[in-house]
Amino acid sequence: MSLDAVPARPGFTSELGRVAKAFPTLLRVGVSEVVAYRAEFLVWILTTNMPLVMLAIWHAVAADGPVGHFDQRAFTTYYLGVLAVRLLTSNWVVWQLSMEIRDGTLSAKLLRPIHPIYALAADHLSAVPMRALVISPAVAILAYVGWDRLLRHDGALALVFVASLVGAWLLIFFTMILMGALAFFVESALGIFELWLGVHAILSGYLVPLEALPHWAGAAANVLPFRFMLGFPVEALVGLLSRHDALWALAAQWGYVAFFGAAAVGVWRVGVRHFSAYGG
Amino acid sequence: MTATAANEIRPRRAGPAALLRRYAGLFRVQLAMSALTAMQYRADFVVKGLIAILWMGVTLVPVLVVFGVRKSVAGWSFPESLVVVAWFTLLRAVLEGAVSPSLTAVVEHVRHGTLDFVLLKPADAQFLVSTAKIEPWHLVDVVGALALFAYAFGKIGRWPSLLNLGTGVAFLGLAIIILYSIWILVVSASFWVIKVDNLSYLFGSLFDAARWPITVFRGALRVVFTFVFPIALLTTYPAMALLGRLDLKTALAALGGGLAFAAIARRVWRRALALYTSASS
C-alpha cells in the first residue's frame, strides 16, 4: 500500500498536537497491557540476568584484591547499575517492527491517524514504570553499597545522569527502528541486528566495564555509539566520571541521538514507499 | 481431537529392530528436509555463519579479560577454563542448531492448533516434533569448539587419556539429554500456559552462565546451577572429566541423575499431550 491512503498531509505542528493528544491514551493502553501479561513481563525481565552472573564472577576474581580500581564493592555497584539502566532503557522494537513488516500487519497500523513510530514509542515507554518498580530493590542495594561514590554527591552530575538515561532510551529506540526498518529492504534484518548486538555486548560495558578492556578497545568504545546506550549512564551513576567528562559524553550521546533519529526516519520514509503489504 | 486417539491410529506393533530402522529412515528424511530448507536462503546462511563466529568471540571476551588480570580463578587456570568454554560452545551448537528450532516450532503449533497434523501422523509425536527442524550453520560452532579444545589442551601440554575421553563423550550424551529434557519440559508448559515463547529466551539466557566453571559461583547461585538448572552437569563436569579431575563416584551419580531427569521429562510430555485440545479447528 502507499501513503496515498492517508488523508491530506497535515503540517508538522498539527501532527505533533494530535500525537500529544493521543499519547496519554496510548500510554494507558500500554500500561494495562503490561498488567494483563504480567507473568510474561516478569519472565522478560528475568532474561536480563547476565549482569548478575558477571557480578558473581568478578566477585570471585576480586576476592584476593582489587582489579584496577575496582574492588568487590565497586563491581557490585557497577553491575547493579548495568542491570538497572539496561532494564530501564531496553526495548524490543526491532523484533516487533521486522515481524510486522514481514507478516504485513504494519499496513493496518499505517492507516491509523498517528504515525507508527509514535505508537511504538508509547508502547515501549509505558513499560518503563513497571520495570522501574521491579528493579527498585536492586537500585536500593546499589545506593546502599555505593553511597559514598553515588553520582559523586553532585547535583549537576545527577542532572547529567537523568539526561543520559533519556538519551540512552532514545538512542536504543532509534537504532532499533533503523534496524527494524531494514526489513523493508532485506530479509535478514534481524541477522544484521544480531551482529550489532554482539558488538554492543562488548563495547557498551554490558559484559565487562570498559576500563577493563584492552586500551585500543576502550578507545574504540569511546567513539562508537554503544557506550552511550549503557556504559555512560552507568559510569555517571556510580561515580566513575567527573563532571567535565560526563558533560562531554552527554554532548556526544545526544549527537548520536540526533544522527540515528534522522537516519531512522529517513530509512523508514524510503522503506514505507517500498512496502507492499502481504496480508493485513 | 485428543492425543490418545492419534496414538491408536499407529500401525501394528513391529519388532524393535524394524521400529529402529523405521525411525532411522524418518530421521534421515527430516534431516534432508531441514538441509534443503536451509539451503534455500543462501544469503541468510552466510549471515548466520558470521553471527555464529561473532558470538564465539563475544563468549571469549569476558574469559580473556578475567584471565588477563588473574592467573587462576576459583581453582581454574586459563586453559582449563577454555575447556569449559569449548564444552559450552559445543553444547550451544547442539542446543541452537538441533534442539531449540524444532521445539520452538511446537510452541507455535500449540498456539495455532496445527499440532493436530503432527499428532495424526503414524509416528511418535515427540520424535517428530523434536527432529522437525535442524539449522546446519551451527556446524561453524562445532568447528570452533573443536579448535578451542585443541588450543586449550595444547596449552596445558597434556592430552586427555582414552578413559577421560570416553567419560567426556558419555557426558556429552548426558548433557544433550538434559538440555533436551529441560526443553521438553518448557514445551510441555506450553500446553498449560500458551504463551511460553519467552521462556525459551529465559532458558537461553540462563544457559549462557554455563560458560563459567561452576566453582566461580557461591552460595545460592551455586545450588541453583547444580541442581535446579544443572549447568554444572552440562559443562563443568564434562570438562573435569576430560581433564581427569572427576572421580568415578561423582561421574556415576551425575549420569544417574541425568537419566532420571530425562525419564521424568518424557512422562511430563505424555501427560501434557493428553491435555492438548486443539486450539482452532
Coordinates of C-alpha atoms in Angstrom, one line a residue:
Chain A
M1 CA 0.0 0.0 0.0
S2 CA 1.1 3.6 -0.4
L3 CA 0.8 6.6 1.7
D4 CA -1.9 8.0 -0.6
A5 CA -4.5 6.4 1.7
V6 CA -3.6 8.8 4.4
P7 CA -5.7 12.0 4.5
A8 CA -4.2 15.2 3.1
R9 CA -0.8 15.6 4.7
P10 CA -1.2 17.8 7.8
G11 CA 1.5 20.2 8.9
F12 CA 4.1 19.1 11.3
T13 CA 2.8 21.2 14.2
S14 CA -0.7 19.9 13.9
E15 CA 0.7 16.4 13.7
L16 CA 2.6 17.0 17.0
G17 CA -0.6 18.3 18.6
R18 CA -2.5 15.2 17.6
V19 CA 0.2 13.0 18.9
A20 CA 0.3 14.9 22.2
K21 CA -3.5 14.4 22.5
A22 CA -3.3 10.7 21.8
F23 CA -0.3 10.0 23.8
P24 CA -1.9 9.7 27.3
T25 CA -4.4 7.2 25.9
L26 CA -1.7 5.2 24.2
L27 CA 0.3 5.1 27.4
R28 CA -2.7 3.9 29.3
V29 CA -3.3 1.1 26.9
G30 CA 0.4 0.2 27.1
V31 CA 0.3 0.1 30.9
S32 CA -2.8 -2.1 31.0
E33 CA -1.2 -4.5 28.5
V34 CA 1.8 -4.8 30.8
V35 CA -0.5 -5.5 33.7
A36 CA -2.5 -8.1 31.7
Y37 CA 0.6 -10.0 30.7
R38 CA 2.4 -9.6 33.9
A39 CA 3.8 -13.1 34.0
E40 CA 5.3 -12.7 30.6
F41 CA 6.6 -9.3 31.6
L42 CA 8.4 -10.8 34.6
V43 CA 10.0 -13.6 32.5
W44 CA 11.3 -11.0 30.1
I45 CA 12.9 -9.1 33.0
L46 CA 14.4 -12.3 34.3
T47 CA 16.1 -12.9 31.0
T48 CA 18.4 -9.9 31.8
N49 CA 20.5 -11.9 34.3
M50 CA 23.9 -11.6 32.6
P51 CA 25.0 -8.6 34.8
L52 CA 24.3 -10.7 37.9
V53 CA 26.3 -13.6 36.5
M54 CA 29.2 -11.3 35.6
L55 CA 28.9 -9.8 39.1
A56 CA 29.4 -13.2 40.7
I57 CA 32.4 -13.9 38.5
W58 CA 34.1 -10.6 39.2
H59 CA 33.4 -11.1 42.9
A60 CA 35.3 -14.3 42.8
V61 CA 38.1 -12.6 40.8
A62 CA 38.3 -9.6 43.2
A63 CA 38.2 -11.8 46.3
D64 CA 42.0 -11.6 46.6
G65 CA 42.5 -7.9 45.9
P66 CA 41.0 -5.2 43.7
V67 CA 41.2 -5.3 39.9
G68 CA 42.5 -1.9 38.7
H69 CA 40.5 0.5 40.9
F70 CA 37.5 -1.9 41.0
D71 CA 37.2 -3.7 44.3
Q72 CA 34.3 -6.1 45.1
R73 CA 32.1 -3.2 46.2
A74 CA 32.8 -1.2 43.0
F75 CA 31.9 -4.3 41.0
T76 CA 28.6 -4.7 42.9
T77 CA 27.6 -1.1 42.2
Y78 CA 28.7 -1.2 38.6
Y79 CA 26.8 -4.4 37.7
L80 CA 23.7 -3.4 39.6
G81 CA 23.9 -0.1 37.7
V82 CA 24.1 -2.0 34.4
L83 CA 21.1 -4.1 35.4
A84 CA 19.0 -1.0 36.3
V85 CA 20.0 1.1 33.3
R86 CA 19.6 -1.8 30.9
L87 CA 16.2 -2.7 32.1
L88 CA 15.0 0.9 32.0
T89 CA 16.2 1.6 28.5
S90 CA 16.0 -1.6 26.6
N91 CA 13.1 -2.5 24.4
W92 CA 12.2 -5.0 21.7
V93 CA 11.1 -2.6 18.9
V94 CA 13.3 -4.3 16.3
W95 CA 11.6 -7.7 16.6
Q96 CA 8.2 -6.2 16.7
L97 CA 8.8 -4.0 13.7
S98 CA 10.5 -6.5 11.5
M99 CA 7.8 -9.0 12.2
E100 CA 5.0 -6.5 11.4
I101 CA 6.7 -5.6 8.2
R102 CA 7.2 -9.2 7.2
D103 CA 3.7 -10.5 8.0
G104 CA 2.0 -7.4 6.7
T105 CA 0.3 -6.3 10.0
L106 CA 2.0 -3.0 9.6
S107 CA -0.4 -2.0 6.8
A108 CA -3.2 -1.7 9.3
K109 CA -1.1 0.5 11.5
L110 CA -0.2 2.8 8.6
L111 CA -3.9 3.6 8.2
R112 CA -4.2 4.9 11.7
P113 CA -4.1 8.7 12.1
I114 CA -0.9 8.5 14.1
H115 CA 2.5 7.6 12.8
P116 CA 3.5 4.1 13.8
I117 CA 6.8 5.3 15.2
Y118 CA 4.9 7.4 17.8
A119 CA 2.7 4.4 18.6
L120 CA 5.7 2.2 19.1
A121 CA 7.4 4.8 21.3
A122 CA 4.2 5.0 23.5
D123 CA 4.0 1.2 23.6
H124 CA 7.5 0.8 24.9
L125 CA 7.6 3.8 27.2
S126 CA 4.6 2.5 29.1
A127 CA 6.6 -0.5 30.2
V128 CA 9.1 1.8 31.9
P129 CA 7.2 2.5 35.2
M130 CA 6.6 -1.2 35.9
R131 CA 10.2 -2.0 35.1
A132 CA 11.3 0.7 37.4
L133 CA 9.1 -0.8 40.1
V134 CA 10.6 -4.3 39.6
I135 CA 14.2 -3.2 39.7
S136 CA 13.8 -0.7 42.6
P137 CA 15.2 -3.3 45.1
A138 CA 18.4 -3.6 43.0
V139 CA 18.6 0.2 42.9
A140 CA 18.2 0.4 46.7
I141 CA 21.0 -2.1 47.2
L142 CA 23.1 -0.1 44.8
A143 CA 22.5 3.1 46.6
Y144 CA 23.3 1.5 50.0
V145 CA 26.5 -0.2 48.9
G146 CA 27.9 2.6 46.7
W147 CA 26.5 5.6 48.6
D148 CA 29.9 7.3 49.1
R149 CA 30.5 7.4 45.4
L150 CA 26.9 7.7 44.1
L151 CA 26.8 10.5 41.5
R152 CA 29.7 12.0 43.4
H153 CA 27.0 13.7 45.5
D154 CA 26.9 16.3 42.8
G155 CA 23.5 17.8 41.7
A156 CA 24.8 18.7 38.3
L157 CA 26.0 15.1 37.7
A158 CA 22.6 13.9 38.8
L159 CA 21.0 16.1 36.1
V160 CA 23.5 14.8 33.6
F161 CA 22.6 11.2 34.6
V162 CA 18.9 11.8 34.1
A163 CA 19.6 13.4 30.7
S164 CA 21.8 10.5 29.8
L165 CA 19.1 8.0 30.7
V166 CA 16.7 9.7 28.4
G167 CA 19.4 9.9 25.7
A168 CA 20.1 6.2 26.1
W169 CA 16.5 5.3 25.7
L170 CA 16.1 7.4 22.6
L171 CA 19.4 6.1 21.1
I172 CA 18.3 2.5 21.6
F173 CA 14.9 3.2 20.3
F174 CA 16.1 5.0 17.1
T175 CA 18.8 2.4 16.3
M176 CA 16.2 -0.3 16.7
I177 CA 13.7 1.5 14.4
L178 CA 16.5 1.9 11.9
M179 CA 17.4 -1.8 12.0
G180 CA 13.8 -2.9 12.1
A181 CA 13.0 -0.7 9.1
L182 CA 15.8 -2.5 7.2
A183 CA 13.3 -5.4 6.9
F184 CA 11.6 -3.2 4.3
F185 CA 14.6 -4.0 2.1
V186 CA 16.3 -7.1 3.2
E187 CA 15.2 -10.5 4.6
S188 CA 17.9 -10.8 7.2
A189 CA 17.3 -7.6 9.1
L190 CA 17.3 -9.5 12.3
G191 CA 20.6 -11.1 11.4
I192 CA 22.1 -7.7 11.0
F193 CA 20.7 -6.6 14.3
E194 CA 22.2 -9.7 16.0
L195 CA 25.6 -8.8 14.7
W196 CA 25.1 -5.3 16.2
L197 CA 24.0 -6.9 19.5
G198 CA 27.2 -8.9 19.6
V199 CA 29.4 -5.8 19.3
H200 CA 27.1 -4.0 21.7
A201 CA 27.6 -6.6 24.4
I202 CA 31.3 -6.0 24.4
L203 CA 31.7 -2.3 23.6
S204 CA 28.8 -1.0 25.7
G205 CA 30.1 -2.1 29.0
Y206 CA 27.4 -4.7 29.4
L207 CA 29.7 -7.7 29.9
V208 CA 32.8 -6.0 31.4
P209 CA 33.5 -2.5 32.5
L210 CA 35.1 -0.6 29.6
E211 CA 38.1 0.2 31.7
A212 CA 38.9 -3.5 31.9
L213 CA 39.1 -3.8 28.1
P214 CA 42.5 -3.5 26.4
H215 CA 43.4 0.1 25.7
W216 CA 42.6 0.1 22.0
A217 CA 39.2 -1.4 22.5
G218 CA 38.4 1.1 25.2
A219 CA 39.4 3.9 22.9
A220 CA 37.1 2.5 20.2
A221 CA 34.3 2.2 22.7
N222 CA 34.6 5.9 23.5
V223 CA 33.8 7.0 19.9
L224 CA 31.3 4.3 18.9
P225 CA 27.6 4.7 19.8
F226 CA 27.4 1.6 22.1
R227 CA 28.9 3.1 25.2
F228 CA 26.2 5.9 25.1
M229 CA 23.5 3.3 25.2
L230 CA 24.5 1.8 28.5
G231 CA 28.1 2.3 29.8
F232 CA 28.0 6.1 30.0
P233 CA 24.8 6.4 32.2
V234 CA 26.1 3.6 34.5
E235 CA 29.5 5.2 34.8
A236 CA 27.9 8.6 35.7
L237 CA 25.6 6.9 38.3
V238 CA 28.3 5.0 40.2
G239 CA 30.7 8.0 40.2
L240 CA 33.3 6.9 37.7
L241 CA 33.0 10.1 35.7
S242 CA 34.0 13.7 36.6
R243 CA 31.5 16.4 35.8
H244 CA 33.7 17.6 32.9
D245 CA 33.9 14.1 31.2
A246 CA 30.2 13.5 31.8
L247 CA 29.2 16.7 30.1
W248 CA 31.3 15.8 27.0
A249 CA 29.9 12.3 26.9
L250 CA 26.4 13.7 27.2
A251 CA 27.0 16.0 24.2
A252 CA 28.3 13.1 22.2
Q253 CA 25.4 10.9 23.2
W254 CA 22.8 13.5 22.1
G255 CA 24.7 14.0 18.9
Y256 CA 24.3 10.3 18.2
V257 CA 20.6 10.5 19.2
A258 CA 20.1 13.2 16.5
F259 CA 22.0 11.3 13.9
F260 CA 20.2 8.0 14.5
G261 CA 16.9 9.7 14.8
A262 CA 17.3 11.3 11.4
A263 CA 18.6 8.0 9.9
A264 CA 15.7 6.0 11.3
V265 CA 13.1 8.4 9.9
G266 CA 14.9 8.6 6.6
V267 CA 15.1 4.8 6.1
W268 CA 11.5 4.5 7.3
R269 CA 10.3 7.0 4.7
V270 CA 12.0 5.3 1.8
G271 CA 11.1 1.9 3.1
V272 CA 7.4 2.5 3.5
R273 CA 7.1 3.6 -0.1
H274 CA 8.7 0.2 -1.0
F275 CA 6.2 -1.6 1.2
S276 CA 3.5 -3.7 -0.4
A277 CA 1.7 -5.4 2.4
Y278 CA 1.3 -9.2 2.2
G279 CA -1.6 -9.9 4.4
G280 CA -3.2 -7.3 6.6
Chain B
M1 CA -9.0 -34.4 18.7
T2 CA -7.1 -35.9 21.5
A3 CA -3.7 -37.4 21.6
T4 CA -4.8 -40.8 22.7
A5 CA -6.9 -41.1 19.6
A6 CA -3.9 -40.2 17.5
N7 CA -1.9 -42.9 19.2
E8 CA -4.4 -45.5 18.3
I9 CA -4.0 -44.9 14.6
R10 CA -0.4 -46.1 14.8
P11 CA 0.3 -49.1 12.7
R12 CA 0.5 -52.6 14.2
R13 CA 3.4 -53.0 16.6
A14 CA 6.6 -54.1 14.9
G15 CA 9.7 -55.6 16.4
P16 CA 12.3 -53.3 18.0
A17 CA 14.7 -53.7 15.1
A18 CA 12.1 -52.8 12.5
L19 CA 11.0 -49.9 14.6
L20 CA 14.5 -48.6 14.9
R21 CA 15.0 -48.9 11.1
R22 CA 11.8 -47.1 10.5
Y23 CA 12.8 -44.2 12.8
A24 CA 16.3 -44.0 11.4
G25 CA 14.7 -43.6 7.9
L26 CA 12.3 -41.0 9.2
F27 CA 15.2 -39.1 10.8
R28 CA 17.1 -39.1 7.5
V29 CA 14.1 -37.7 5.7
Q30 CA 13.6 -35.0 8.4
L31 CA 17.3 -34.1 8.2
A32 CA 17.2 -33.8 4.4
M33 CA 14.2 -31.5 4.6
S34 CA 16.0 -29.2 7.0
A35 CA 19.1 -29.1 4.9
L36 CA 17.0 -28.3 1.8
T37 CA 15.1 -25.5 3.6
A38 CA 18.4 -24.0 4.9
M39 CA 20.0 -24.1 1.5
Q40 CA 17.1 -22.1 0.0
Y41 CA 18.2 -19.0 1.9
R42 CA 21.9 -18.8 0.9
A43 CA 22.4 -15.1 1.9
D44 CA 20.9 -15.9 5.3
F45 CA 23.2 -18.9 5.6
V46 CA 26.3 -16.6 5.3
V47 CA 24.9 -14.0 7.7
K48 CA 24.1 -16.8 10.2
G49 CA 27.5 -18.3 9.9
L50 CA 29.1 -14.8 10.5
I51 CA 26.9 -14.4 13.6
A52 CA 28.0 -17.8 14.9
I53 CA 31.6 -16.7 14.6
L54 CA 31.0 -13.3 16.2
W55 CA 29.2 -14.8 19.2
M56 CA 32.0 -17.2 19.7
G57 CA 34.2 -14.1 20.0
V58 CA 31.7 -12.4 22.4
T59 CA 31.8 -15.6 24.5
L60 CA 35.5 -15.5 24.8
V61 CA 36.0 -11.8 25.6
P62 CA 34.9 -11.9 29.3
V63 CA 37.0 -15.0 29.8
L64 CA 40.0 -13.3 28.2
V65 CA 39.5 -10.2 30.3
V66 CA 39.1 -12.1 33.6
F67 CA 42.2 -14.2 32.9
G68 CA 44.1 -11.1 31.8
V69 CA 44.1 -9.9 35.4
R70 CA 44.4 -13.2 37.2
K71 CA 46.4 -16.4 36.7
S72 CA 43.6 -18.6 38.1
V73 CA 40.0 -18.0 39.3
A74 CA 38.3 -20.3 41.8
G75 CA 40.7 -23.1 41.2
W76 CA 40.6 -22.9 37.4
S77 CA 43.5 -21.9 35.2
F78 CA 43.1 -20.1 31.9
P79 CA 43.4 -23.2 29.6
E80 CA 41.3 -25.3 31.9
S81 CA 38.5 -22.6 31.7
L82 CA 38.9 -22.7 27.9
V83 CA 37.9 -26.4 28.1
V84 CA 34.7 -25.3 29.8
V85 CA 34.1 -22.6 27.2
A86 CA 34.7 -25.2 24.5
W87 CA 32.1 -27.5 26.0
F88 CA 29.8 -24.5 26.2
T89 CA 30.3 -23.7 22.6
L90 CA 29.7 -27.3 21.5
L91 CA 26.5 -27.6 23.6
R92 CA 25.3 -24.2 22.3
A93 CA 25.7 -25.5 18.8
V94 CA 23.6 -28.6 19.7
L95 CA 21.0 -26.5 21.5
E96 CA 20.6 -23.8 18.9
G97 CA 21.2 -26.0 15.9
A98 CA 19.1 -29.1 16.7
V99 CA 17.1 -28.7 19.9
S100 CA 15.6 -25.1 20.0
P101 CA 14.4 -24.7 16.4
S102 CA 12.3 -27.8 16.5
L103 CA 10.8 -27.2 19.9
T104 CA 10.1 -23.6 19.2
A105 CA 8.0 -24.8 16.3
V106 CA 6.0 -27.0 18.7
V107 CA 5.1 -23.9 20.7
E108 CA 3.8 -22.3 17.5
H109 CA 1.9 -25.5 16.6
V110 CA 0.2 -25.5 20.0
R111 CA -0.8 -21.8 19.7
H112 CA -2.2 -22.2 16.2
G113 CA -3.7 -25.5 16.8
T114 CA -1.8 -27.1 13.9
L115 CA -0.3 -29.7 16.2
D116 CA -3.2 -31.9 15.1
F117 CA -1.4 -32.6 11.8
V118 CA 1.7 -33.8 13.7
L119 CA -0.4 -36.0 16.0
L120 CA -2.2 -37.6 13.1
K121 CA 1.0 -38.9 11.6
P122 CA 1.7 -42.5 12.3
A123 CA 4.9 -42.0 14.3
D124 CA 5.8 -40.9 17.8
A125 CA 4.8 -37.3 18.2
Q126 CA 7.7 -36.4 20.4
F127 CA 10.1 -37.9 17.9
L128 CA 8.5 -36.0 15.0
V129 CA 8.5 -32.6 16.7
S130 CA 12.0 -33.0 18.0
T131 CA 13.5 -33.7 14.7
A132 CA 11.4 -31.3 12.6
K133 CA 14.0 -28.5 12.1
I134 CA 17.7 -28.5 12.2
E135 CA 19.9 -25.5 11.4
P136 CA 23.1 -26.7 9.8
W137 CA 25.1 -23.5 10.0
H138 CA 25.7 -24.2 13.7
L139 CA 28.4 -26.6 12.4
V140 CA 30.5 -23.5 12.5
D141 CA 30.2 -23.6 16.3
V142 CA 31.2 -27.2 16.4
V143 CA 34.4 -26.5 14.5
G144 CA 35.1 -23.5 16.8
A145 CA 34.6 -25.7 19.8
L146 CA 37.0 -28.3 18.5
A147 CA 39.6 -25.6 17.8
L148 CA 39.2 -24.4 21.4
F149 CA 39.7 -27.9 22.8
A150 CA 42.8 -28.3 20.7
Y151 CA 44.2 -25.0 21.7
A152 CA 43.4 -25.5 25.4
F153 CA 44.9 -29.0 25.6
G154 CA 47.9 -27.8 23.6
K155 CA 48.4 -25.1 26.2
I156 CA 48.0 -27.5 29.1
G157 CA 50.6 -29.7 27.3
R158 CA 48.8 -32.9 28.3
W159 CA 46.2 -34.7 26.2
P160 CA 43.3 -36.5 27.8
S161 CA 43.7 -40.2 28.2
L162 CA 41.4 -42.6 26.4
L163 CA 39.4 -43.2 29.6
N164 CA 39.0 -39.4 30.2
L165 CA 37.9 -39.0 26.6
G166 CA 35.4 -41.8 27.0
T167 CA 33.9 -40.2 30.1
G168 CA 33.8 -36.9 28.3
V169 CA 31.8 -38.4 25.4
A170 CA 29.4 -40.1 27.8
F171 CA 28.9 -36.7 29.5
L172 CA 28.3 -35.1 26.1
G173 CA 25.5 -37.6 25.5
L174 CA 24.2 -36.9 29.0
A175 CA 24.4 -33.1 28.5
I176 CA 22.4 -33.3 25.3
I177 CA 19.8 -35.4 27.0
I178 CA 19.5 -32.9 29.9
L179 CA 19.3 -29.9 27.5
Y180 CA 16.7 -31.7 25.5
S181 CA 14.7 -32.7 28.6
I182 CA 14.6 -29.2 30.0
W183 CA 13.4 -28.0 26.7
I184 CA 10.7 -30.7 26.6
L185 CA 9.6 -29.5 30.0
V186 CA 9.4 -25.9 28.8
V187 CA 7.4 -27.0 25.7
S188 CA 5.1 -29.1 27.8
A189 CA 4.4 -26.0 29.8
S190 CA 3.0 -24.5 26.6
F191 CA 0.1 -26.9 26.8
W192 CA -1.0 -25.3 30.0
V193 CA 0.1 -21.7 29.6
I194 CA 0.0 -20.9 25.9
K195 CA 2.5 -18.0 25.8
V196 CA 5.9 -19.5 26.6
D197 CA 8.0 -18.4 23.7
N198 CA 9.8 -16.1 26.1
L199 CA 10.5 -19.0 28.5
S200 CA 12.8 -20.2 25.8
Y201 CA 14.7 -16.9 26.0
L202 CA 15.0 -17.2 29.7
F203 CA 16.3 -20.7 29.2
G204 CA 18.9 -19.4 26.7
S205 CA 20.0 -16.6 29.0
L206 CA 20.5 -19.0 31.9
F207 CA 22.4 -21.4 29.7
D208 CA 24.8 -18.5 29.0
A209 CA 26.1 -18.9 32.5
A210 CA 27.4 -22.3 31.6
R211 CA 30.5 -20.9 30.0
W212 CA 31.9 -20.4 33.5
P213 CA 33.2 -23.2 35.8
I214 CA 30.6 -23.8 38.5
T215 CA 33.1 -23.1 41.3
V216 CA 33.1 -19.3 40.5
F217 CA 29.5 -19.2 41.8
R218 CA 29.0 -19.1 45.5
G219 CA 26.0 -19.7 47.8
A220 CA 22.5 -19.8 46.4
L221 CA 23.7 -19.4 42.8
R222 CA 25.9 -22.5 43.1
V223 CA 23.0 -24.5 44.4
V224 CA 20.7 -23.3 41.6
F225 CA 23.2 -24.0 38.9
T226 CA 24.0 -27.5 40.2
F227 CA 20.6 -28.9 41.0
V228 CA 17.8 -26.8 39.6
F229 CA 19.2 -25.7 36.3
P230 CA 22.2 -28.1 36.2
I231 CA 24.8 -26.2 34.2
A232 CA 27.4 -27.9 36.3
L233 CA 26.4 -31.2 34.7
L234 CA 26.4 -29.5 31.2
T235 CA 29.9 -28.1 31.1
T236 CA 31.9 -28.2 34.3
Y237 CA 31.7 -31.9 35.0
P238 CA 32.4 -32.9 31.4
A239 CA 35.4 -30.5 31.4
M240 CA 36.6 -32.1 34.6
A241 CA 36.2 -35.5 33.1
L242 CA 38.4 -34.5 30.1
L243 CA 40.9 -33.0 32.4
G244 CA 40.9 -36.2 34.6
R245 CA 39.7 -34.3 37.7
L246 CA 36.4 -36.1 38.1
D247 CA 36.2 -39.1 40.4
L248 CA 34.2 -42.2 39.4
K249 CA 31.5 -41.8 42.1
T250 CA 30.6 -38.2 41.1
A251 CA 30.5 -39.3 37.5
L252 CA 28.2 -42.2 38.1
A253 CA 25.9 -40.1 40.3
A254 CA 25.8 -37.4 37.6
L255 CA 24.9 -39.9 34.9
G256 CA 22.2 -41.5 37.0
G257 CA 20.7 -38.1 37.9
G258 CA 20.7 -37.0 34.2
L259 CA 18.9 -40.2 33.0
A260 CA 16.3 -39.9 35.8
F261 CA 15.7 -36.3 34.6
A262 CA 15.1 -37.4 31.1
A263 CA 12.7 -40.1 32.2
I264 CA 10.7 -37.5 34.1
A265 CA 10.6 -35.2 31.2
R266 CA 9.2 -37.9 28.9
R267 CA 6.5 -38.6 31.4
V268 CA 5.6 -35.0 31.7
W269 CA 5.4 -34.7 27.9
R270 CA 3.0 -37.6 27.8
R271 CA 0.8 -36.1 30.4
A272 CA 0.8 -32.7 28.7
L273 CA 0.0 -34.2 25.4
A274 CA -3.1 -35.9 26.8
L275 CA -4.3 -32.5 27.9
Y276 CA -4.0 -31.0 24.4
T277 CA -7.2 -30.0 22.8
S278 CA -6.8 -28.3 19.5
A279 CA -7.0 -24.5 19.5
S280 CA -8.6 -23.6 16.3
S281 CA -10.0 -26.3 14.1

